Amino acid sequence: MPDSDTPPDPFGDLLTNFNDKLQNDATKYGVTADELDKLNELATTYVTKRQTKRDKAREANAATAALNTVTKSARPFVSKLRQRMNLHPEMTDESRQIYDLTQRGGARPTLQLPDEAPLLRLDFGTRGRMTIHAGPTPGQARRNGKPKGAVGILVQCHEGGVPTSDSEWQHLAQVTSSPVTHQPSSGTHTFAYRACYVDRKGNRGPWSQSATGTILG
């Protein structure tokens, strides 16, 4: 009998029932011994794998519940500790920036724009467009965040390769997170790309090394 929170599995139930019933009737209906063995193997393996999946789902649910419980305790504890530290006489605005605390008067400390440039990785995977990944780890999307102080990424491009002067670069996009998709008009195009971080006031950090790729139309 499945648990009340177990989703129905019509095929699994059909498979196990069919296998159980056929064990005594195989010869009667022309099912060979090899076929019967194969059916029994499949049914047994299916039941085992289904149970493993259900066990892992229960473990995941339990882990989520445990994390939620810890979060309910940790959140108010950390909040009170941060408030007390923020009012401590030894606390300075410089330290508040390190701990990401609010300055007295309610203003958040000004974050310095990082003195670094994003790395670029071009993805040619889809015909007719280019996907530009920019950030500290452009090859690992889940870890490719922005350094502290940056709120966006500015991407510029130039058709034909790297231009001879900065004035020739064209604005492509400004986004809060990578990647950026570039889909020019039909045909084959070669573009150079570069990117930089931008802070909340619009200030730009240093430009990345340029990267060049060809979009096949």
PDB file of C-alpha atoms in Angstrom, residues 119-207:
ATOM      1  CA  LEU A 119      36.286  37.425 -18.010  1.00  0.00           C
ATOM      2  CA  LEU A 120      34.508  36.591 -21.268  1.00  0.00           C
ATOM      3  CA  ARG A 121      33.392  33.311 -22.811  1.00  0.00           C
ATOM      4  CA  LEU A 122      31.604  33.181 -26.165  1.00  0.00           C
ATOM      5  CA  ASP A 123      29.061  30.449 -26.863  1.00  0.00           C
ATOM      6  CA  PHE A 124      28.557  29.604 -30.558  1.00  0.00           C
ATOM      7  CA  GLY A 125      26.113  26.792 -29.767  1.00  0.00           C
ATOM      8  CA  THR A 126      23.038  28.228 -31.482  1.00  0.00           C
ATOM      9  CA  ARG A 127      23.155  29.166 -35.153  1.00  0.00           C
ATOM     10  CA  GLY A 128      22.363  32.800 -35.880  1.00  0.00           C
ATOM     11  CA  ARG A 129      23.302  34.204 -32.491  1.00  0.00           C
ATOM     12  CA  MET A 130      26.103  34.593 -29.972  1.00  0.00           C
ATOM     13  CA  THR A 131      25.771  34.161 -26.218  1.00  0.00           C
ATOM     14  CA  ILE A 132      28.275  36.226 -24.242  1.00  0.00           C
ATOM     15  CA  HIS A 133      29.058  35.008 -20.718  1.00  0.00           C
ATOM     16  CA  ALA A 134      30.810  37.628 -18.576  1.00  0.00           C
ATOM     17  CA  GLY A 135      31.942  37.487 -14.967  1.00  0.00           C
ATOM     18  CA  PRO A 136      34.534  35.988 -12.601  1.00  0.00           C
ATOM     19  CA  THR A 137      33.759  32.428 -13.753  1.00  0.00           C
ATOM     20  CA  PRO A 138      31.978  32.694 -17.129  1.00  0.00           C
ATOM     21  CA  GLY A 139      32.307  28.971 -17.760  1.00  0.00           C
ATOM     22  CA  GLN A 140      30.307  28.091 -14.619  1.00  0.00           C
ATOM     23  CA  ALA A 141      26.924  29.800 -14.836  1.00  0.00           C
ATOM     24  CA  ARG A 142      25.744  28.910 -11.317  1.00  0.00           C
ATOM     25  CA  ARG A 143      28.844  30.420  -9.709  1.00  0.00           C
ATOM     26  CA  ASN A 144      29.245  33.344 -12.087  1.00  0.00           C
ATOM     27  CA  GLY A 145      28.092  36.186  -9.856  1.00  0.00           C
ATOM     28  CA  LYS A 146      29.338  39.758  -9.651  1.00  0.00           C
ATOM     29  CA  PRO A 147      32.036  41.076  -7.331  1.00  0.00           C
ATOM     30  CA  LYS A 148      30.993  43.287  -4.439  1.00  0.00           C
ATOM     31  CA  GLY A 149      30.196  46.823  -5.548  1.00  0.00           C
ATOM     32  CA  ALA A 150      29.043  45.856  -9.039  1.00  0.00           C
ATOM     33  CA  VAL A 151      25.333  45.977  -9.836  1.00  0.00           C
ATOM     34  CA  GLY A 152      25.546  45.332 -13.560  1.00  0.00           C
ATOM     35  CA  ILE A 153      27.632  44.360 -16.558  1.00  0.00           C
ATOM     36  CA  LEU A 154      28.037  46.541 -19.639  1.00  0.00           C
ATOM     37  CA  VAL A 155      28.761  44.738 -22.917  1.00  0.00           C
ATOM     38  CA  GLN A 156      29.965  46.411 -26.113  1.00  0.00           C
ATOM     39  CA  CYS A 157      30.593  44.977 -29.568  1.00  0.00           C
ATOM     40  CA  HIS A 158      32.201  45.861 -32.884  1.00  0.00           C
ATOM     41  CA  GLU A 159      31.537  44.162 -36.199  1.00  0.00           C
ATOM     42  CA  GLY A 160      34.609  43.078 -38.123  1.00  0.00           C
ATOM     43  CA  GLY A 161      36.837  42.378 -35.127  1.00  0.00           C
ATOM     44  CA  VAL A 162      38.601  44.542 -32.568  1.00  0.00           C
ATOM     45  CA  PRO A 163      38.387  48.244 -33.574  1.00  0.00           C
ATOM     46  CA  THR A 164      41.387  50.529 -33.817  1.00  0.00           C
ATOM     47  CA  SER A 165      39.939  53.082 -31.352  1.00  0.00           C
ATOM     48  CA  ASP A 166      37.602  53.036 -28.335  1.00  0.00           C
ATOM     49  CA  SER A 167      35.119  55.334 -30.061  1.00  0.00           C
ATOM     50  CA  GLU A 168      34.254  52.576 -32.536  1.00  0.00           C
ATOM     51  CA  TRP A 169      32.856  50.216 -29.905  1.00  0.00           C
ATOM     52  CA  GLN A 170      29.042  49.983 -29.968  1.00  0.00           C
ATOM     53  CA  HIS A 171      26.695  49.502 -27.023  1.00  0.00           C
ATOM     54  CA  LEU A 172      25.192  46.002 -27.002  1.00  0.00           C
ATOM     55  CA  ALA A 173      23.554  45.616 -23.588  1.00  0.00           C
ATOM     56  CA  GLN A 174      23.701  46.464 -19.901  1.00  0.00           C
ATOM     57  CA  VAL A 175      22.361  43.700 -17.699  1.00  0.00           C
ATOM     58  CA  THR A 176      22.259  42.809 -14.036  1.00  0.00           C
ATOM     59  CA  SER A 177      23.533  39.298 -14.681  1.00  0.00           C
ATOM     60  CA  SER A 178      25.251  37.261 -17.375  1.00  0.00           C
ATOM     61  CA  PRO A 179      24.763  36.056 -20.096  1.00  0.00           C
ATOM     62  CA  VAL A 180      23.911  38.439 -22.955  1.00  0.00           C
ATOM     63  CA  THR A 181      22.471  37.162 -26.229  1.00  0.00           C
ATOM     64  CA  HIS A 182      23.442  38.882 -29.483  1.00  0.00           C
ATOM     65  CA  GLN A 183      21.321  38.075 -32.545  1.00  0.00           C
ATOM     66  CA  PRO A 184      22.226  40.309 -35.507  1.00  0.00           C
ATOM     67  CA  SER A 185      20.507  40.372 -38.894  1.00  0.00           C
ATOM     68  CA  SER A 186      20.651  37.263 -41.055  1.00  0.00           C
ATOM     69  CA  GLY A 187      23.946  36.348 -42.640  1.00  0.00           C
ATOM     70  CA  THR A 188      27.416  35.626 -41.334  1.00  0.00           C
ATOM     71  CA  HIS A 189      28.963  38.233 -39.025  1.00  0.00           C
ATOM     72  CA  THR A 190      32.224  38.474 -37.096  1.00  0.00           C
ATOM     73  CA  PHE A 191      32.078  40.533 -33.907  1.00  0.00           C
ATOM     74  CA  ALA A 192      34.487  41.534 -31.182  1.00  0.00           C
ATOM     75  CA  TYR A 193      33.096  41.885 -27.636  1.00  0.00           C
ATOM     76  CA  ARG A 194      34.258  43.448 -24.395  1.00  0.00           C
ATOM     77  CA  ALA A 195      32.620  44.010 -20.996  1.00  0.00           C
ATOM     78  CA  CYS A 196      33.048  45.899 -17.744  1.00  0.00           C
ATOM     79  CA  TYR A 197      31.322  46.073 -14.356  1.00  0.00           C
ATOM     80  CA  VAL A 198      29.039  49.006 -13.501  1.00  0.00           C
ATOM     81  CA  ASP A 199      28.107  50.307 -10.044  1.00  0.00           C
ATOM     82  CA  ARG A 200      24.771  51.728  -8.906  1.00  0.00           C
ATOM     83  CA  LYS A 201      25.818  55.234  -9.948  1.00  0.00           C
ATOM     84  CA  GLY A 202      26.726  54.132 -13.463  1.00  0.00           C
ATOM     85  CA  ASN A 203      30.483  54.253 -12.933  1.00  0.00           C
ATOM     86  CA  ARG A 204      32.414  51.768 -15.039  1.00  0.00           C
ATOM     87  CA  GLY A 205      35.256  49.506 -14.037  1.00  0.00           C
ATOM     88  CA  PRO A 206      38.112  48.460 -16.330  1.00  0.00           C
ATOM     89  CA  TRP A 207      37.310  46.785 -19.625  1.00  0.00           C
TER      90      TRP A 207
END
